[in-house]
XYZ file of C-alpha atoms in Angstrom:
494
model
C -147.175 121.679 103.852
C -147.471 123.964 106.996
C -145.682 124.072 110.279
C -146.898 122.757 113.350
C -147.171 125.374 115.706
C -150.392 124.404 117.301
C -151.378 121.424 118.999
C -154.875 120.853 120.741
C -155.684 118.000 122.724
C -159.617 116.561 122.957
C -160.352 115.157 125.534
C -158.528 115.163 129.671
C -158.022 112.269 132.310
C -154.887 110.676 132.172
C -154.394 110.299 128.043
C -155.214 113.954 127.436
C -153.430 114.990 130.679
C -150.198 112.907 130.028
C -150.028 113.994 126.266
C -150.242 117.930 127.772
C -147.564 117.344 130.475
C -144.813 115.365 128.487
C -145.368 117.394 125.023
C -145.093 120.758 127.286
C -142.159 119.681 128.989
C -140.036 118.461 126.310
C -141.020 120.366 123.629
C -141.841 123.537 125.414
C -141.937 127.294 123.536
C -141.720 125.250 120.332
C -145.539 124.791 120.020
C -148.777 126.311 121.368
C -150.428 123.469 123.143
C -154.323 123.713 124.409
C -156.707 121.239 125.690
C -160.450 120.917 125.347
C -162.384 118.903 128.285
C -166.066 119.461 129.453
C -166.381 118.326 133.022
C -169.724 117.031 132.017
C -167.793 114.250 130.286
C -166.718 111.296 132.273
C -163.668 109.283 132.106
C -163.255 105.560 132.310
C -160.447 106.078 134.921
C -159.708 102.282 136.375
C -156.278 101.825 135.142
C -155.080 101.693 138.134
C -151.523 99.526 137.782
C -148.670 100.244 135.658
C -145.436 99.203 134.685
C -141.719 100.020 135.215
C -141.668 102.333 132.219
C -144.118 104.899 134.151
C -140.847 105.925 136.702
C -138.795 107.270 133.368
C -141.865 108.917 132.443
C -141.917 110.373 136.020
C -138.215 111.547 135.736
C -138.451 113.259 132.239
C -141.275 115.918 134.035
C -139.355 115.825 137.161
C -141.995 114.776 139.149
C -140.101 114.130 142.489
C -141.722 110.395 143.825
C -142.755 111.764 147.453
C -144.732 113.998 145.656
C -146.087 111.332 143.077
C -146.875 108.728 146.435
C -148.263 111.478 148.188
C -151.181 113.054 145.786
C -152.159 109.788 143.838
C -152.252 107.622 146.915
C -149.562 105.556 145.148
C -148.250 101.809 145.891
C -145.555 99.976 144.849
C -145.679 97.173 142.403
C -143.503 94.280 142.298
C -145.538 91.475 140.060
C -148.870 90.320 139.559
C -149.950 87.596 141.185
C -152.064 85.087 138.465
C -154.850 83.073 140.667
C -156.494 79.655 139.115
C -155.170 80.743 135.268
C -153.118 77.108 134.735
C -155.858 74.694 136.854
C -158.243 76.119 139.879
C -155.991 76.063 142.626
C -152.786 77.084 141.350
C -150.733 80.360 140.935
C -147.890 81.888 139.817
C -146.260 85.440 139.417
C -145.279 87.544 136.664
C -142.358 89.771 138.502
C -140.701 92.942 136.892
C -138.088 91.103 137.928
C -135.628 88.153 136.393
C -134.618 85.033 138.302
C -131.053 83.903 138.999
C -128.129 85.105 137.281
C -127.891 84.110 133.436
C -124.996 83.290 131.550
C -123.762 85.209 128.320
C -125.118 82.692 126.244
C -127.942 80.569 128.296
C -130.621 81.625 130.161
C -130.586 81.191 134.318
C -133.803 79.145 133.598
C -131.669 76.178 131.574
C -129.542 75.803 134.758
C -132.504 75.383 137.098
C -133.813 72.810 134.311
C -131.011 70.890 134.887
C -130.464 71.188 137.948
C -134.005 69.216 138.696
C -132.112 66.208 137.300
C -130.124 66.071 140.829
C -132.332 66.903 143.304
C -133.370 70.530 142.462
C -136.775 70.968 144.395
C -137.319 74.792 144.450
C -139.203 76.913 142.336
C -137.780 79.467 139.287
C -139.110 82.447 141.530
C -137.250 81.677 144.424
C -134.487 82.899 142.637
C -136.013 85.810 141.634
C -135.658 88.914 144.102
C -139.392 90.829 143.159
C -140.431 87.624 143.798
C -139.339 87.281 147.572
C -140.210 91.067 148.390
C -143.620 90.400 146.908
C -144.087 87.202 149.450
C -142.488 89.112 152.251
C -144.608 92.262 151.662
C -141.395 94.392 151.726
C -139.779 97.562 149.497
C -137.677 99.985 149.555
C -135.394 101.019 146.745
C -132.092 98.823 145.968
C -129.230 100.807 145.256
C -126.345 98.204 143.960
C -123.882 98.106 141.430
C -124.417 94.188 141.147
C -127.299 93.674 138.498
C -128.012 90.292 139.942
C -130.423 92.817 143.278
C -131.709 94.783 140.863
C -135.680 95.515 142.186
C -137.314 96.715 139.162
C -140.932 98.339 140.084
C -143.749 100.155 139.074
C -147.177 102.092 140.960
C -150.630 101.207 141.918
C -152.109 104.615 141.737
C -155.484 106.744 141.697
C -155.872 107.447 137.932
C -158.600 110.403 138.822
C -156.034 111.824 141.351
C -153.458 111.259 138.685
C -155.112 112.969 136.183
C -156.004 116.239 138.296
C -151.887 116.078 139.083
C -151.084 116.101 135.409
C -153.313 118.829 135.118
C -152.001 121.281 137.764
C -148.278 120.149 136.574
C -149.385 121.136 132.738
C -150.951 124.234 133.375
C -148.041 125.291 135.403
C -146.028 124.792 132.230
C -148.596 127.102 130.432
C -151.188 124.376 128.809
C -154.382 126.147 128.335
C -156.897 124.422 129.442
C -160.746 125.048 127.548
C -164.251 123.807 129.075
C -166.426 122.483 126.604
C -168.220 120.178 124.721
C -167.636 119.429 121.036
C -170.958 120.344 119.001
C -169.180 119.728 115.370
C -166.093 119.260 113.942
C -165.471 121.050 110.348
C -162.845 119.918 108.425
C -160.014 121.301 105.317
C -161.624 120.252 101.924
C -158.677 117.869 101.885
C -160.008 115.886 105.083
C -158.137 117.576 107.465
C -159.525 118.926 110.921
C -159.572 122.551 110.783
C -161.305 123.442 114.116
C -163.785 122.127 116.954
C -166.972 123.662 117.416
C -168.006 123.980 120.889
C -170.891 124.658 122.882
C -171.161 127.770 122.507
C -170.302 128.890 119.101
C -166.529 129.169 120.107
C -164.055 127.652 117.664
C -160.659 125.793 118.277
C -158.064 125.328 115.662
C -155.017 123.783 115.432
C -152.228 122.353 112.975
C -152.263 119.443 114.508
C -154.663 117.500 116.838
C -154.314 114.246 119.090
C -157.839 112.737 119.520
C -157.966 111.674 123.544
C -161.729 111.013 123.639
C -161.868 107.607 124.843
C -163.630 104.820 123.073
C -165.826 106.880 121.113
C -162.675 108.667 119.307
C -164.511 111.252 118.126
C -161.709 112.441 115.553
C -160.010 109.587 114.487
C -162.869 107.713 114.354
C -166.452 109.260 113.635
C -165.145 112.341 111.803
C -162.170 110.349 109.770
C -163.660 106.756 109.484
C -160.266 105.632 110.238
C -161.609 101.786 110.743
C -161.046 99.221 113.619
C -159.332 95.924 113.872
C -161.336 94.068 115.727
C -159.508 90.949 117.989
C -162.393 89.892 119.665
C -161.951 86.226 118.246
C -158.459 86.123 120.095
C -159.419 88.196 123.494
C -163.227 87.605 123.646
C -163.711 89.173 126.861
C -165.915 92.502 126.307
C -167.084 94.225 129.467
C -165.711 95.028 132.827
C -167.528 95.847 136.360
C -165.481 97.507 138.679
C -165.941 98.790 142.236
C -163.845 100.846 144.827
C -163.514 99.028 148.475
C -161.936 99.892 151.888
C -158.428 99.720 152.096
C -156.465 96.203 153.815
C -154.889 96.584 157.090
C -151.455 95.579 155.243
C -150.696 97.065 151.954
C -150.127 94.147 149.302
C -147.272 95.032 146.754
C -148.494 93.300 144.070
C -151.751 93.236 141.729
C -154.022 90.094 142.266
C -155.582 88.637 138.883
C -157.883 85.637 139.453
C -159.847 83.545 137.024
C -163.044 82.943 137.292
C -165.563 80.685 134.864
C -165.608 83.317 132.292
C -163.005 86.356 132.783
C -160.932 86.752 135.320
C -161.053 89.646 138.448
C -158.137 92.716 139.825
C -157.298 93.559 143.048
C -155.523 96.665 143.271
C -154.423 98.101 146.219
C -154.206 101.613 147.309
C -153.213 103.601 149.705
C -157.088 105.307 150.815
C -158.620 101.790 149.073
C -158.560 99.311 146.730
C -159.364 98.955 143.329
C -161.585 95.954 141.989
C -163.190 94.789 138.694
C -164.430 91.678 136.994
C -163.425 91.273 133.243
C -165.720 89.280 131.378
C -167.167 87.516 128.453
C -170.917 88.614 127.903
C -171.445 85.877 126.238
C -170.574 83.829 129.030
C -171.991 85.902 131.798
C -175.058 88.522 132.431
C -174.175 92.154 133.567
C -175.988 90.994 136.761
C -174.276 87.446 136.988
C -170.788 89.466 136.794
C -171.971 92.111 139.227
C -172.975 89.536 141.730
C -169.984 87.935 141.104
C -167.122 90.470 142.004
C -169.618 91.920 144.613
C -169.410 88.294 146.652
C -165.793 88.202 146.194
C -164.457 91.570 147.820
C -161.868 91.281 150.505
C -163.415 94.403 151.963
C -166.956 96.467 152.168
C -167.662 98.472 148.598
C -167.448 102.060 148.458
C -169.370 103.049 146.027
C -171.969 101.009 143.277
C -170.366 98.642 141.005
C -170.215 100.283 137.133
C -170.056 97.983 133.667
C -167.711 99.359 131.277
C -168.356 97.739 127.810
C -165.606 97.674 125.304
C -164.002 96.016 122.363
C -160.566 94.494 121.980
C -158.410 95.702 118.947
C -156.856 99.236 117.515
C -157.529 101.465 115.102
C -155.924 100.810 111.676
C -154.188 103.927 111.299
C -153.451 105.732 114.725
C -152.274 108.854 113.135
C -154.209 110.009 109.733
C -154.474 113.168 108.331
C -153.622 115.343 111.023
C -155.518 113.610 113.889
C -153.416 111.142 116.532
C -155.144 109.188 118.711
C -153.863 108.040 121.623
C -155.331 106.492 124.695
C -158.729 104.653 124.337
C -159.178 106.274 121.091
C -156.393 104.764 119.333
C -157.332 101.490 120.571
C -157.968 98.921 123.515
C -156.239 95.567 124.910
C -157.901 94.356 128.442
C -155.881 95.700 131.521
C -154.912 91.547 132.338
C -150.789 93.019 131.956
C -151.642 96.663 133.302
C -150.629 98.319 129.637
C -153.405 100.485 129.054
C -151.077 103.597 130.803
C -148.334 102.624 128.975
C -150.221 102.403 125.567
C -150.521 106.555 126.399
C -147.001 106.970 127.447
C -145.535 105.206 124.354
C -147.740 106.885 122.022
C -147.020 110.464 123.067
C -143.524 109.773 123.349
C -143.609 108.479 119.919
C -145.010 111.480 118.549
C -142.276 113.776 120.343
C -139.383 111.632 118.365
C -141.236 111.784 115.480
C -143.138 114.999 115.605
C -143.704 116.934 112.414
C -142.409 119.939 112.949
C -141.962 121.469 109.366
C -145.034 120.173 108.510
C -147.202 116.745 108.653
C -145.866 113.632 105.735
C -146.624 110.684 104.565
C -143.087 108.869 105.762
C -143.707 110.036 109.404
C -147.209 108.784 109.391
C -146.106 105.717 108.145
C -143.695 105.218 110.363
C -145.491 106.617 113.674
C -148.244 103.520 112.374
C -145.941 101.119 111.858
C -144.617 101.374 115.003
C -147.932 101.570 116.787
C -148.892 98.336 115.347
C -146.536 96.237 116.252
C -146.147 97.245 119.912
C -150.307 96.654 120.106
C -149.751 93.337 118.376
C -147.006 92.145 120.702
C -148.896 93.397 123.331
C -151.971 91.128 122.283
C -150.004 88.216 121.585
C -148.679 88.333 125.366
C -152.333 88.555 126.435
C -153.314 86.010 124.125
C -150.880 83.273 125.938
C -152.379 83.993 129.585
C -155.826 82.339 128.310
C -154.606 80.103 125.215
C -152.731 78.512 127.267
C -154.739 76.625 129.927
C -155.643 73.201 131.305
C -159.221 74.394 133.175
C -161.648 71.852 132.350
C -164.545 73.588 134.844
C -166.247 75.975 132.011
C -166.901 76.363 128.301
C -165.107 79.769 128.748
C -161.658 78.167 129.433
C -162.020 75.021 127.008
C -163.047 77.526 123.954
C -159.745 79.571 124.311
C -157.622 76.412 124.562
C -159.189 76.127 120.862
C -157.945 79.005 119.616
C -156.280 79.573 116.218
C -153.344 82.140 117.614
C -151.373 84.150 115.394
C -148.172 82.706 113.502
C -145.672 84.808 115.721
C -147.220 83.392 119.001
C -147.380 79.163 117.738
C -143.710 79.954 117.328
C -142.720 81.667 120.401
C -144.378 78.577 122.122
C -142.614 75.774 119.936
C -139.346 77.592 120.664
C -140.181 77.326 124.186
C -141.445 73.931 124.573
C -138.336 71.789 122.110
C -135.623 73.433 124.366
C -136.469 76.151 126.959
C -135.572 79.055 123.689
C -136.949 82.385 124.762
C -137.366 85.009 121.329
C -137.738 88.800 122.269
C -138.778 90.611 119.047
C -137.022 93.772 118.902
C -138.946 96.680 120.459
C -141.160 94.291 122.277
C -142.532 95.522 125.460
C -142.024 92.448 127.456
C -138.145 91.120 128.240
C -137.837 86.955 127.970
C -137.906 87.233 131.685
C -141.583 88.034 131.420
C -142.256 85.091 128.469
C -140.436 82.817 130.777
C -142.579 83.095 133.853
C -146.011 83.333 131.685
C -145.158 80.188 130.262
C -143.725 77.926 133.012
C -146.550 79.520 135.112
C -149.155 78.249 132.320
C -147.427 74.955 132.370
C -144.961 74.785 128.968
C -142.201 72.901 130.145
C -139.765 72.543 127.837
C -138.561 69.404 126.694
C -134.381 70.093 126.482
C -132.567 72.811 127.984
C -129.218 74.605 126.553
C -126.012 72.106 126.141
C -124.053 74.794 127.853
C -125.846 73.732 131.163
C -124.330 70.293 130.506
C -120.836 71.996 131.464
C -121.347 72.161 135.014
C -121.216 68.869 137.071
C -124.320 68.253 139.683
C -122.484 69.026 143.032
C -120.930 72.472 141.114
C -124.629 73.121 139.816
C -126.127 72.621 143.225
C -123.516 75.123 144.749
C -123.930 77.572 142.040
C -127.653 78.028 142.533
C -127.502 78.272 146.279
C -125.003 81.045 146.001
C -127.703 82.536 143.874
C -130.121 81.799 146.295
C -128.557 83.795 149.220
C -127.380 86.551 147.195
C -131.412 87.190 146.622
C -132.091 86.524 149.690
C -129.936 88.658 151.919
C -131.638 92.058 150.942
C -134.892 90.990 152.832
C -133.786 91.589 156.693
C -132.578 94.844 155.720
C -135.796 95.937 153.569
C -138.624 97.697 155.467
C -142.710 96.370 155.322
C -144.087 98.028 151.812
C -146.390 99.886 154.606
C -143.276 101.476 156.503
C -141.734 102.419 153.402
C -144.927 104.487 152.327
C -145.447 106.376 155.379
C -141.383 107.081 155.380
C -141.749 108.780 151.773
C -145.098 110.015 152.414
C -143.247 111.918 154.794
C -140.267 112.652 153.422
């Protein structure tokens, strides 16, 4: 068993860019770290919306936000606004936020149930803070010792510009960086990788390699057969067009998802543009019928030609074997509907720093690094799963297959919980607070059939008063809270 002293990443954009940064910065001296890219090789580069996690990320390299806002043309993100997923017509939002104020054993959401029984006419999210900033179109950080205004957020950015960022930050920190393409890879007569061959004749070894070569996973995949779970029967859309488009007068603060007859179409917005794409089943629509599709539904004129991306939904079954870890596309891929893609690559690195092999590479750490990895994709999928299981469309094959579906165990029960008495489960580690199950599922149309007996403990008139103190507490933020648009060009300038 050897040491890991050197790392080399295949493969650049924002996986292999990421991985260089945050393993440079935390681990420093402690390794030699290099990464191969050719420029001849594209990237996929339309994850464009992330998550709250992204701004710890952010702070662990010290990247100072002006700075982020300023060279990836970066947003803010409250929520995601889902178009025609329950019925044509109707919408909801998924906030990074929580509504109300909950109790220490019941859930703001059982009060508000109750309530309805005397008169209670307004919706969970106007109790719910990202939700009225989102409406309003306003931001600016909340700074308050009262959890009840917390503004959680996240970024709309320019993954290319994001990427070439990472990469001036890493090689800063002393990442080498190496052009080239891989012509063979030669391994240890025990199956390890020993080193790339490049164009070129030039060699690159390393103790350790993380595989960041997109869908092809040219490590993991075609040199150690690792093997895919495919979840195509559960998430059955399999291509994506997307298309770059002039900017809006006002800046949204929110990503746009709507459904269409057979996938469902983003709206991203940016500060120099916005970001579109169709996701789609092609068994339910052409290349050309999606194209035409999200071309006749841009807010703005196109910048540039629509492109398909074709993939498949699922993860590899190992995403660390031998001494290969893949991470980004390579180690697997769920649909961008929830904007984890990003945070698939942040997790993943990070995991590997907490459990990197430093005295040398063993079975318990691979097992564990796997384990992990697993679940987090599955609970991940699962959340995806409910957006389209969960439907009442009627208009298109598309919609009345996936009400058909035969979902995993873990998610029938997360929705009977739900449904007999309002019970919200968060599996430990998941990604997703009960905050987030709550407004997927009332926003799908679960409504539970009981609520909490603690709710029962407050009279009608006391309830009433209870929630409109709520009410104004959430709502007194907004007069002071500048336009998302003022805010940007304050820290764009700052």
């Amino acid at each position: 068993m050897n040491a890991v002293k050197k790392v080399v990443i295949l493969g650049g954009g924002t996986a292999g860019w990421l991985a260089a940064a945050l393993l440079k910065k935390v681990l420093g001296t402690a390794i030699e770290l290099e990464l191969v890219e050719s420029d001849d090789i594209g990237t996929i580069g339309v994850g464009e919306a992330t998550i709250p996690p992204i701004r710890l990320v952010n702070q662990v390299l010290g990247i100072s936000e002006a700075d982020f806002f300023r060279e990836t043309k970066a947003t803010v993100k409250l929520a995601i606004k889902f178009e025609n997923w329950k019925t044509q017509g109707e919408s909801y939002f998924h906030t990074f936020g929580a509504p109300g104020r909950s109790l220490a054993f019941c859930h703001f959401h059982h009060l508000w149930q109750r309530a309805k029984q005397f008169g209670e006419q307004r919706s969970l999210w106007e109790y719910d803070l990202n939700y009225l900033c989102a409406l309003a179109g306003k931001f600016a950080p909340i700074n308050s010792k009262d959890a009840i205004l917390e503004l959680p957020y996240a970024y709309h950015f320019d993954a290319g510009l994001y990427a070439r960022f990472l990469r001036t930050f890493s090689e800063r920190m002393g990442v080498v960086r190496t052009e080239g393409k891989v012509i063979s890879v030669e391994q240890h007569t025990n199956g390890d990788v020993k080193h790339l061959v490049l164009d070129g004749a030039k060699t690159v070894t390393a103790d350790l390699f993380i595989d960041c070569s997109g869908f092809k996973g040219l490590l993991i995949q075609d040199t150690l057969n690792t093997g895919f779970d495919d979840w195509s029967h559960l998430l059955p859309c399999d291509r994506a067009v997307a298309v770059p488009s002039e900017r809006f007068e006002h800046t949204l603060p929110y990503t746009r998802s709507i459904a269409h007859s057979a996938g469902w179409q983003w709206r991203i917005p940016l500060q120099h543009r916005n970001g579109n794409g169709l996701v789609f089943s092609s068994a339910h629509y052409s290349e050309q019928q999606a194209t035409d599709l999200l071309m006749s539904n841009l807010d703005s004129k196109a910048l540039a030609e629509p492109r398909v991306i074709r993939f498949k939904t699922g993860r590899r079954r190992k995403q660390w074997h031998r001494n290969v870890v893949s991470i980004g596309l390579s180690s697997g891929f769920l649909e961008p509907l929830e904007s984890t893609s990003i945070h698939l690559i942040q997790s993943g690195i990070v995991r590997l720093i907490q459990l990197f092999p430093h005295l040398g590479i063993t079975a318990a750490l691979q097992a564990e690094y796997n384990k992990q990895s697993e679940l987090e994709f599955t609970q991940i999928r699962d959340f995806l799963v409910l957006h389209y299981h969960v439907n009442e469309r009627q208009d298109s094959q598309f919609w009345r297959d996936l009400q058909q579906l035969s979902i995993p165990d873990s998610l029938r029960h997360k929705i009977a919980l739900f449904s007999e008495n309002g019970t919200l489960v968060r599996e430990q580690n998941d990604l997703f607070l009960e905050s987030s199950w709550l407004q997927v599922m009332l926003g799908q149309g679960i409504t539970p059939k009981d609520y909490h007996p603690l709710a029962n403990n407050f009279a009608g008139q006391q309830l009433r008063e209870m929630l409109e103190g709520i009410r104004r507490i959430k709502q007194e933020p907004l007069a002071k809270l500048p336009s998302h648009d003022e805010f940007l060009r304050r820290i764009i300038a700052s």
